[in-house]
PDB file of C-alpha atoms in Angstrom:
ATOM      1  CA  UNK H  13       8.892 -18.132  55.073  1.00 70.00           C
ATOM      2  CA  UNK H  14       6.867 -16.339  57.718  1.00 82.00           C
ATOM      3  CA  UNK H  15       3.444 -17.598  56.644  1.00 85.00           C
ATOM      4  CA  UNK H  16       4.643 -21.195  56.533  1.00 85.00           C
ATOM      5  CA  UNK H  17       6.231 -20.848  59.985  1.00 85.00           C
ATOM      6  CA  UNK H  18       3.049 -19.378  61.441  1.00 86.00           C
ATOM      7  CA  UNK H  19       0.875 -22.021  59.780  1.00 86.00           C
ATOM      8  CA  UNK H  20       3.006 -24.776  61.297  1.00 87.00           C
ATOM      9  CA  UNK H  21       2.202 -23.487  64.787  1.00 89.00           C
ATOM     10  CA  UNK H  22      -1.577 -23.631  64.324  1.00 89.00           C
ATOM     11  CA  UNK H  23      -3.147 -26.829  65.701  1.00 88.00           C
ATOM     12  CA  UNK H  24      -4.989 -28.687  62.938  1.00 87.00           C
ATOM     13  CA  UNK H  25      -7.830 -31.189  62.906  1.00 86.00           C
ATOM     14  CA  UNK H  26      -9.777 -32.948  60.145  1.00 87.00           C
ATOM     15  CA  UNK H  27     -12.469 -30.685  58.708  1.00 86.00           C
ATOM     16  CA  UNK H  28     -11.121 -27.546  60.348  1.00 84.00           C
ATOM     17  CA  UNK H  29     -11.299 -25.571  57.092  1.00 85.00           C
ATOM     18  CA  UNK H  30     -14.878 -24.576  57.992  1.00 86.00           C
ATOM     19  CA  UNK H  31     -16.538 -23.154  61.065  1.00 86.00           C
ATOM     20  CA  UNK H  32     -15.029 -21.467  64.079  1.00 88.00           C
ATOM     21  CA  UNK H  33     -11.729 -23.310  64.335  1.00 91.00           C
ATOM     22  CA  UNK H  34      -8.181 -22.315  65.129  1.00 91.00           C
ATOM     23  CA  UNK H  35      -7.297 -22.680  61.447  1.00 91.00           C
ATOM     24  CA  UNK H  36     -10.103 -20.444  60.143  1.00 91.00           C
ATOM     25  CA  UNK H  37      -9.262 -17.874  62.817  1.00 91.00           C
ATOM     26  CA  UNK H  38      -5.642 -17.902  61.632  1.00 91.00           C
ATOM     27  CA  UNK H  39      -6.733 -17.402  58.020  1.00 91.00           C
ATOM     28  CA  UNK H  40      -8.987 -14.528  59.087  1.00 92.00           C
ATOM     29  CA  UNK H  41      -6.041 -12.806  60.781  1.00 91.00           C
ATOM     30  CA  UNK H  42      -3.929 -13.242  57.651  1.00 91.00           C
ATOM     31  CA  UNK H  43      -6.754 -11.839  55.522  1.00 92.00           C
ATOM     32  CA  UNK H  44      -7.105  -8.783  57.767  1.00 94.00           C
ATOM     33  CA  UNK H  45      -3.354  -8.169  57.776  1.00 91.00           C
ATOM     34  CA  UNK H  46      -3.142  -8.463  53.998  1.00 89.00           C
ATOM     35  CA  UNK H  47      -6.466  -6.741  53.346  1.00 92.00           C
ATOM     36  CA  UNK H  48      -7.744  -9.607  51.240  1.00 92.00           C
ATOM     37  CA  UNK H  49     -10.478 -12.238  51.362  1.00 90.00           C
ATOM     38  CA  UNK H  50     -10.249 -15.341  53.516  1.00 88.00           C
ATOM     39  CA  UNK H  51     -10.039 -17.400  50.324  1.00 89.00           C
ATOM     40  CA  UNK H  52      -7.071 -15.397  49.044  1.00 91.00           C
ATOM     41  CA  UNK H  53      -5.403 -15.695  52.439  1.00 90.00           C
ATOM     42  CA  UNK H  54      -5.855 -19.480  52.387  1.00 90.00           C
ATOM     43  CA  UNK H  55      -4.263 -19.618  48.913  1.00 90.00           C
ATOM     44  CA  UNK H  56      -1.286 -17.537  50.073  1.00 90.00           C
ATOM     45  CA  UNK H  57      -0.743 -19.747  53.111  1.00 92.00           C
ATOM     46  CA  UNK H  58      -0.994 -22.948  51.069  1.00 90.00           C
ATOM     47  CA  UNK H  59       1.475 -21.564  48.539  1.00 91.00           C
ATOM     48  CA  UNK H  60       3.953 -20.626  51.268  1.00 92.00           C
ATOM     49  CA  UNK H  61       3.718 -24.069  52.887  1.00 91.00           C
ATOM     50  CA  UNK H  62       4.280 -25.787  49.534  1.00 92.00           C
ATOM     51  CA  UNK H  63       7.237 -23.571  48.670  1.00 92.00           C
ATOM     52  CA  UNK H  64       9.021 -24.598  51.864  1.00 91.00           C
ATOM     53  CA  UNK H  65       8.951 -28.159  50.494  1.00 92.00           C
ATOM     54  CA  UNK H  66      10.568 -26.979  47.221  1.00 94.00           C
ATOM     55  CA  UNK H  67      14.034 -25.654  48.166  1.00 94.00           C
ATOM     56  CA  UNK H  68      15.260 -25.127  44.587  1.00 94.00           C
ATOM     57  CA  UNK H  69      12.203 -23.116  43.602  1.00 95.00           C
ATOM     58  CA  UNK H  70      12.213 -21.157  46.856  1.00 93.00           C
ATOM     59  CA  UNK H  71      15.899 -20.301  46.520  1.00 93.00           C
ATOM     60  CA  UNK H  72      15.424 -18.994  42.969  1.00 94.00           C
ATOM     61  CA  UNK H  73      12.438 -16.943  44.089  1.00 92.00           C
ATOM     62  CA  UNK H  74      14.363 -15.395  46.957  1.00 91.00           C
ATOM     63  CA  UNK H  75      17.311 -14.532  44.699  1.00 93.00           C
ATOM     64  CA  UNK H  76      14.999 -12.797  42.237  1.00 93.00           C
ATOM     65  CA  UNK H  77      15.831 -15.203  39.395  1.00 94.00           C
ATOM     66  CA  UNK H  78      12.383 -16.810  39.294  1.00 94.00           C
ATOM     67  CA  UNK H  79       9.430 -14.551  38.384  1.00 94.00           C
ATOM     68  CA  UNK H  80       6.330 -14.855  40.564  1.00 93.00           C
ATOM     69  CA  UNK H  81       4.015 -16.028  37.723  1.00 95.00           C
ATOM     70  CA  UNK H  82       6.352 -18.942  36.953  1.00 95.00           C
ATOM     71  CA  UNK H  83       6.589 -19.806  40.638  1.00 94.00           C
ATOM     72  CA  UNK H  84       2.814 -19.854  41.014  1.00 93.00           C
ATOM     73  CA  UNK H  85       2.394 -21.993  37.918  1.00 94.00           C
ATOM     74  CA  UNK H  86       4.892 -24.519  39.243  1.00 95.00           C
ATOM     75  CA  UNK H  87       3.385 -24.644  42.732  1.00 94.00           C
ATOM     76  CA  UNK H  88      -0.158 -25.043  41.402  1.00 92.00           C
ATOM     77  CA  UNK H  89       0.856 -28.133  39.434  1.00 93.00           C
ATOM     78  CA  UNK H  90       2.282 -29.865  42.508  1.00 93.00           C
ATOM     79  CA  UNK H  91      -0.672 -29.892  44.936  1.00 91.00           C
ATOM     80  CA  UNK H  92      -1.368 -33.588  44.417  1.00 89.00           C
ATOM     81  CA  UNK H  93       2.252 -34.746  44.070  1.00 92.00           C
ATOM     82  CA  UNK H  94       3.710 -37.121  46.621  1.00 91.00           C
ATOM     83  CA  UNK H  95       6.863 -36.204  48.499  1.00 92.00           C
ATOM     84  CA  UNK H  96       9.266 -38.000  46.133  1.00 93.00           C
ATOM     85  CA  UNK H  97       7.504 -36.662  43.024  1.00 94.00           C
ATOM     86  CA  UNK H  98       7.509 -33.149  44.440  1.00 94.00           C
ATOM     87  CA  UNK H  99      11.262 -33.384  45.005  1.00 94.00           C
ATOM     88  CA  UNK H 100      11.775 -34.503  41.391  1.00 95.00           C
ATOM     89  CA  UNK H 101       9.624 -31.686  40.019  1.00 95.00           C
ATOM     90  CA  UNK H 102      11.513 -29.163  42.109  1.00 95.00           C
ATOM     91  CA  UNK H 103      14.885 -30.508  40.962  1.00 94.00           C
ATOM     92  CA  UNK H 104      14.024 -30.986  37.281  1.00 94.00           C
ATOM     93  CA  UNK H 105      11.718 -28.043  36.610  1.00 95.00           C
ATOM     94  CA  UNK H 106      12.659 -25.486  39.263  1.00 92.00           C
ATOM     95  CA  UNK H 107      15.856 -24.253  37.600  1.00 88.00           C
ATOM     96  CA  UNK H 108      14.365 -24.460  34.092  1.00 92.00           C
ATOM     97  CA  UNK H 109      11.354 -22.414  35.153  1.00 94.00           C
ATOM     98  CA  UNK H 110      13.468 -19.251  35.044  1.00 93.00           C
ATOM     99  CA  UNK H 111      13.657 -19.605  31.246  1.00 93.00           C
ATOM    100  CA  UNK H 112      10.108 -20.801  30.540  1.00 94.00           C
ATOM    101  CA  UNK H 113       6.745 -19.134  30.254  1.00 95.00           C
ATOM    102  CA  UNK H 114       4.150 -20.027  32.924  1.00 95.00           C
ATOM    103  CA  UNK H 115       2.287 -22.312  30.508  1.00 95.00           C
ATOM    104  CA  UNK H 116       5.478 -24.196  29.654  1.00 96.00           C
ATOM    105  CA  UNK H 117       6.306 -24.473  33.351  1.00 96.00           C
ATOM    106  CA  UNK H 118       2.941 -26.177  33.862  1.00 95.00           C
ATOM    107  CA  UNK H 119       3.575 -28.530  30.952  1.00 95.00           C
ATOM    108  CA  UNK H 120       7.005 -29.492  32.268  1.00 95.00           C
ATOM    109  CA  UNK H 121       5.678 -30.152  35.763  1.00 95.00           C
ATOM    110  CA  UNK H 122       2.793 -32.244  34.410  1.00 94.00           C
ATOM    111  CA  UNK H 123       5.174 -34.417  32.411  1.00 95.00           C
ATOM    112  CA  UNK H 124       7.149 -35.282  35.531  1.00 95.00           C
ATOM    113  CA  UNK H 125       3.941 -35.901  37.478  1.00 94.00           C
ATOM    114  CA  UNK H 126       2.571 -38.210  34.766  1.00 93.00           C
ATOM    115  CA  UNK H 127       5.853 -40.081  34.583  1.00 94.00           C
ATOM    116  CA  UNK H 128       6.129 -40.604  38.313  1.00 93.00           C
ATOM    117  CA  UNK H 129       2.475 -41.089  39.269  1.00 92.00           C
ATOM    118  CA  UNK H 130       0.695 -42.279  36.115  1.00 92.00           C
ATOM    119  CA  UNK H 131      -1.756 -44.562  37.904  1.00 92.00           C
ATOM    120  CA  UNK H 132      -2.646 -42.027  40.582  1.00 90.00           C
ATOM    121  CA  UNK H 133      -3.158 -39.335  37.928  1.00 89.00           C
ATOM    122  CA  UNK H 134      -5.545 -41.614  36.002  1.00 91.00           C
ATOM    123  CA  UNK H 135      -7.566 -42.339  39.142  1.00 93.00           C
ATOM    124  CA  UNK H 136      -7.832 -38.639  39.997  1.00 89.00           C
ATOM    125  CA  UNK H 137      -8.853 -37.789  36.425  1.00 90.00           C
ATOM    126  CA  UNK H 138     -11.640 -40.371  36.470  1.00 93.00           C
ATOM    127  CA  UNK H 139     -12.936 -39.105  39.803  1.00 93.00           C
ATOM    128  CA  UNK H 140     -12.771 -35.489  38.666  1.00 90.00           C
ATOM    129  CA  UNK H 141     -14.727 -36.326  35.509  1.00 92.00           C
ATOM    130  CA  UNK H 142     -17.404 -38.019  37.596  1.00 94.00           C
ATOM    131  CA  UNK H 143     -17.581 -34.911  39.796  1.00 93.00           C
ATOM    132  CA  UNK H 144     -18.091 -32.495  36.851  1.00 95.00           C
ATOM    133  CA  UNK H 145     -20.220 -29.543  37.836  1.00 95.00           C
ATOM    134  CA  UNK H 146     -21.694 -26.168  36.996  1.00 95.00           C
ATOM    135  CA  UNK H 147     -21.475 -23.262  39.419  1.00 94.00           C
ATOM    136  CA  UNK H 148     -22.947 -19.789  39.450  1.00 94.00           C
ATOM    137  CA  UNK H 149     -21.387 -16.926  41.375  1.00 92.00           C
ATOM    138  CA  UNK H 150     -22.531 -13.300  41.714  1.00 93.00           C
ATOM    139  CA  UNK H 151     -20.026 -10.578  40.938  1.00 92.00           C
ATOM    140  CA  UNK H 152     -19.832  -6.839  41.527  1.00 93.00           C
ATOM    141  CA  UNK H 153     -21.678  -4.257  39.402  1.00 94.00           C
ATOM    142  CA  UNK H 154     -24.757  -6.455  38.869  1.00 93.00           C
ATOM    143  CA  UNK H 155     -22.764  -9.126  37.039  1.00 94.00           C
ATOM    144  CA  UNK H 156     -22.467 -12.881  37.515  1.00 94.00           C
ATOM    145  CA  UNK H 157     -20.520 -15.806  36.123  1.00 94.00           C
ATOM    146  CA  UNK H 158     -21.201 -19.426  35.278  1.00 93.00           C
ATOM    147  CA  UNK H 159     -18.312 -21.875  35.580  1.00 94.00           C
ATOM    148  CA  UNK H 160     -18.391 -25.338  34.050  1.00 94.00           C
ATOM    149  CA  UNK H 161     -15.811 -27.784  35.380  1.00 94.00           C
ATOM    150  CA  UNK H 162     -15.276 -31.058  33.538  1.00 94.00           C
ATOM    151  CA  UNK H 163     -12.959 -33.087  31.294  1.00 94.00           C
ATOM    152  CA  UNK H 164     -10.532 -30.858  29.401  1.00 91.00           C
ATOM    153  CA  UNK H 165     -11.045 -32.252  25.892  1.00 93.00           C
ATOM    154  CA  UNK H 166     -14.814 -31.723  25.528  1.00 94.00           C
ATOM    155  CA  UNK H 167     -14.573 -28.352  27.264  1.00 95.00           C
ATOM    156  CA  UNK H 168     -11.877 -27.280  24.785  1.00 95.00           C
ATOM    157  CA  UNK H 169     -13.948 -28.548  21.862  1.00 96.00           C
ATOM    158  CA  UNK H 170     -17.006 -26.631  23.060  1.00 94.00           C
ATOM    159  CA  UNK H 171     -14.998 -23.447  23.507  1.00 95.00           C
ATOM    160  CA  UNK H 172     -13.346 -23.772  20.100  1.00 96.00           C
ATOM    161  CA  UNK H 173     -16.753 -24.163  18.435  1.00 95.00           C
ATOM    162  CA  UNK H 174     -18.072 -21.110  20.256  1.00 94.00           C
ATOM    163  CA  UNK H 175     -14.968 -19.107  19.385  1.00 96.00           C
ATOM    164  CA  UNK H 176     -15.151 -20.070  15.703  1.00 97.00           C
ATOM    165  CA  UNK H 177     -18.759 -18.895  15.419  1.00 95.00           C
ATOM    166  CA  UNK H 178     -17.931 -15.652  17.230  1.00 95.00           C
ATOM    167  CA  UNK H 179     -15.039 -14.979  14.852  1.00 96.00           C
ATOM    168  CA  UNK H 180     -17.242 -15.719  11.833  1.00 96.00           C
ATOM    169  CA  UNK H 181     -19.817 -13.167  13.007  1.00 94.00           C
ATOM    170  CA  UNK H 182     -17.072 -10.662  13.687  1.00 94.00           C
ATOM    171  CA  UNK H 183     -15.630 -11.156  10.206  1.00 96.00           C
ATOM    172  CA  UNK H 184     -19.117 -10.672   8.745  1.00 95.00           C
ATOM    173  CA  UNK H 185     -19.256  -7.199  10.255  1.00 94.00           C
ATOM    174  CA  UNK H 186     -20.703  -7.675  13.721  1.00 93.00           C
ATOM    175  CA  UNK H 187     -19.534  -4.791  15.872  1.00 92.00           C
ATOM    176  CA  UNK H 188     -19.403  -6.633  19.184  1.00 93.00           C
ATOM    177  CA  UNK H 189     -16.063  -7.692  20.629  1.00 95.00           C
ATOM    178  CA  UNK H 190     -15.089 -11.354  20.480  1.00 95.00           C
ATOM    179  CA  UNK H 191     -15.617 -11.722  24.233  1.00 95.00           C
ATOM    180  CA  UNK H 192     -19.073 -10.161  23.968  1.00 93.00           C
ATOM    181  CA  UNK H 193     -19.928 -12.395  21.009  1.00 94.00           C
ATOM    182  CA  UNK H 194     -18.803 -15.531  22.825  1.00 94.00           C
ATOM    183  CA  UNK H 195     -20.849 -14.530  25.848  1.00 93.00           C
ATOM    184  CA  UNK H 196     -23.996 -13.740  23.833  1.00 93.00           C
ATOM    185  CA  UNK H 197     -23.728 -16.944  21.819  1.00 93.00           C
ATOM    186  CA  UNK H 198     -23.173 -19.060  24.932  1.00 93.00           C
ATOM    187  CA  UNK H 199     -26.099 -17.431  26.721  1.00 91.00           C
ATOM    188  CA  UNK H 200     -28.317 -18.011  23.697  1.00 92.00           C
ATOM    189  CA  UNK H 201     -27.333 -21.685  23.606  1.00 90.00           C
ATOM    190  CA  UNK H 202     -28.003 -22.168  27.314  1.00 90.00           C
ATOM    191  CA  UNK H 203     -31.243 -20.234  27.755  1.00 89.00           C
ATOM    192  CA  UNK H 204     -32.601 -19.719  24.234  1.00 83.00           C
ATOM    193  CA  UNK H 205     -32.862 -16.001  24.887  1.00 71.00           C
ATOM    194  CA  UNK H 206     -30.521 -13.031  24.751  1.00 64.00           C
ATOM    195  CA  UNK H 207     -30.366 -10.777  27.790  1.00 54.00           C
ATOM    196  CA  UNK H 208     -27.929  -8.298  26.265  1.00 54.00           C
ATOM    197  CA  UNK H 209     -29.335  -5.434  24.232  1.00 49.00           C
ATOM    198  CA  UNK H 210     -28.476  -5.746  20.558  1.00 50.00           C
ATOM    199  CA  UNK H 211     -27.509  -9.428  20.813  1.00 47.00           C
ATOM    200  CA  UNK H 212     -28.559 -11.521  17.862  1.00 53.00           C
ATOM    201  CA  UNK H 213     -28.856 -15.281  17.384  1.00 50.00           C
ATOM    202  CA  UNK H 214     -26.401 -17.039  15.120  1.00 48.00           C
ATOM    203  CA  UNK H 215     -26.836 -17.442  11.381  1.00 47.00           C
ATOM    204  CA  UNK H 216     -27.844 -21.086  11.833  1.00 50.00           C
ATOM    205  CA  UNK H 217     -30.609 -20.132  14.264  1.00 49.00           C
ATOM    206  CA  UNK H 218     -31.884 -17.466  11.847  1.00 43.00           C
ATOM    207  CA  UNK H 219     -32.101 -19.978   9.006  1.00 39.00           C
ATOM    208  CA  UNK H 220     -33.909 -22.461  11.234  1.00 44.00           C
ATOM    209  CA  UNK H 221     -36.426 -19.785  12.245  1.00 40.00           C
ATOM    210  CA  UNK H 222     -37.109 -18.799   8.655  1.00 41.00           C
ATOM    211  CA  UNK H 223     -37.579 -22.446   7.678  1.00 42.00           C
ATOM    212  CA  UNK H 224     -40.058 -22.965  10.501  1.00 43.00           C
ATOM    213  CA  UNK H 225     -41.984 -19.889   9.418  1.00 42.00           C
ATOM    214  CA  UNK H 226     -42.171 -21.185   5.847  1.00 46.00           C
ATOM    215  CA  UNK H 227     -43.402 -24.577   7.009  1.00 47.00           C
ATOM    216  CA  UNK H 228     -46.119 -23.022   9.108  1.00 42.00           C
ATOM    217  CA  UNK H 229     -47.321 -20.946   6.147  1.00 42.00           C
ATOM    218  CA  UNK H 230     -47.905 -24.114   4.098  1.00 44.00           C
ATOM    219  CA  UNK H 231     -49.532 -25.991   6.971  1.00 43.00           C
ATOM    220  CA  UNK H 232     -53.341 -26.571   7.012  1.00 43.00           C
ATOM    221  CA  UNK H 233     -55.534 -24.256   9.044  1.00 40.00           C
ATOM    222  CA  UNK H 234     -55.995 -24.923  12.745  1.00 42.00           C
ATOM    223  CA  UNK H 235     -58.765 -27.461  13.260  1.00 41.00           C
ATOM    224  CA  UNK H 236     -59.577 -26.041  16.658  1.00 41.00           C
ATOM    225  CA  UNK H 237     -58.325 -29.002  18.618  1.00 40.00           C
ATOM    226  CA  UNK H 238     -55.354 -28.373  20.880  1.00 41.00           C
ATOM    227  CA  UNK H 239     -52.052 -29.613  19.621  1.00 40.00           C
ATOM    228  CA  UNK H 240     -49.879 -31.937  21.674  1.00 43.00           C
ATOM    229  CA  UNK H 241     -47.061 -30.264  23.583  1.00 43.00           C
ATOM    230  CA  UNK H 242     -43.565 -30.803  22.189  1.00 42.00           C
ATOM    231  CA  UNK H 243     -41.572 -33.598  23.802  1.00 43.00           C
ATOM    232  CA  UNK H 244     -39.165 -32.576  26.513  1.00 43.00           C
ATOM    233  CA  UNK H 245     -35.443 -32.716  25.842  1.00 41.00           C
ATOM    234  CA  UNK H 246     -34.394 -35.772  27.793  1.00 41.00           C
ATOM    235  CA  UNK H 247     -30.940 -36.203  26.240  1.00 43.00           C
ATOM    236  CA  UNK H 248     -27.991 -34.946  28.234  1.00 42.00           C
ATOM    237  CA  UNK H 249     -25.120 -33.256  26.381  1.00 43.00           C
ATOM    238  CA  UNK H 250     -22.042 -35.315  25.749  1.00 44.00           C
ATOM    239  CA  UNK H 251     -19.735 -32.450  26.613  1.00 43.00           C
ATOM    240  CA  UNK H 252     -19.980 -29.556  29.054  1.00 44.00           C
ATOM    241  CA  UNK H 253     -21.166 -26.320  27.493  1.00 43.00           C
ATOM    242  CA  UNK H 254     -18.727 -23.422  27.404  1.00 44.00           C
ATOM    243  CA  UNK H 255     -18.667 -20.906  30.201  1.00 43.00           C
ATOM    244  CA  UNK H 256     -21.040 -17.995  29.861  1.00 41.00           C
ATOM    245  CA  UNK H 257     -18.024 -15.769  30.278  1.00 43.00           C
ATOM    246  CA  UNK H 258     -16.396 -17.352  27.233  1.00 43.00           C
ATOM    247  CA  UNK H 259     -13.528 -19.076  28.981  1.00 43.00           C
ATOM    248  CA  UNK H 260     -13.103 -22.742  29.813  1.00 43.00           C
ATOM    249  CA  UNK H 261     -12.285 -23.908  33.371  1.00 43.00           C
ATOM    250  CA  UNK H 262      -9.157 -26.050  34.583  1.00 40.00           C
ATOM    251  CA  UNK H 263      -9.266 -28.797  36.517  1.00 44.00           C
ATOM    252  CA  UNK H 264      -8.726 -26.976  38.894  1.00 40.00           C
ATOM    253  CA  UNK H 265      -8.858 -23.427  37.735  1.00 40.00           C
ATOM    254  CA  UNK H 266     -10.813 -21.118  40.053  1.00 39.00           C
ATOM    255  CA  UNK H 267     -13.883 -19.298  38.872  1.00 38.00           C
ATOM    256  CA  UNK H 268     -12.013 -16.030  38.864  1.00 40.00           C
ATOM    257  CA  UNK H 269      -9.261 -17.394  36.700  1.00 41.00           C
ATOM    258  CA  UNK H 270      -6.790 -18.280  39.355  1.00 41.00           C
ATOM    259  CA  UNK H 271      -6.457 -21.766  40.657  1.00 41.00           C
ATOM    260  CA  UNK H 272      -7.924 -22.554  44.049  1.00 43.00           C
ATOM    261  CA  UNK H 273      -5.218 -23.839  46.314  1.00 47.00           C
ATOM    262  CA  UNK H 274      -6.086 -26.675  48.675  1.00 50.00           C
ATOM    263  CA  UNK H 275      -5.352 -26.041  52.331  1.00 49.00           C
ATOM    264  CA  UNK H 276      -1.925 -27.161  53.500  1.00 52.00           C
ATOM    265  CA  UNK H 277      -1.684 -30.484  55.359  1.00 49.00           C
ATOM    266  CA  UNK H 278      -2.446 -30.540  59.019  1.00 48.00           C
ATOM    267  CA  UNK H 279       1.205 -31.072  59.858  1.00 44.00           C
ATOM    268  CA  UNK H 280       2.174 -27.855  58.030  1.00 42.00           C
ATOM    269  CA  UNK H 281       5.196 -29.557  56.485  1.00 38.00           C
TER     270      UNK H 281
END
């Protein structure tokens, strides 16, 4: 492939993904030619370099038998695979990918990766969990997104809980869409306030507010002495909160919904 051939000719050095280097200049030229961002250009180059190492998958793509979404799903699951594991994934999953959905392609590739590199996968998972994070990114039209990256199980549990409450409100007659409900509920959980006009707190929050109001009505009159401030919340959550946009993040999916591809190796092979 042309991009892979061009990438192989660019001299590489450790840490050359940033700053004014030959590699970043090459990515800038690709971005200008394709009329895309530097990040998208880097993903395209990395994908092309990885495909060259997967002859079965590349051949099926060139013949038109393998759809692009399936190809991308397969490539994205192989970034961390060693050379021998990559060859096995290409041989075992490449031909089957023509008959599978993208999600099933990912599952099939992960099974081979877990079988061949179980210990390495466990080490990477532990490190990724330790590096869990929250990111904020501005978007067009005065919008923004919050992305939470962490262990898959608690993220899925948090999203499922948010989704269930949104569906309950929808079934009770709330006119907002499910996406809007998930967003408003998540924002309310994170900040305690709703920034969207017409957004309402959940039923549980309403009950808690009414109970507090009833308790204060029965409380003795203010003695005039200042009350002690409430204790600060020192406990940290056991699981990452759901994304403010209502969608969970993959270990490695990108904030926009597409996975961020790591740069190809310095050798370009």
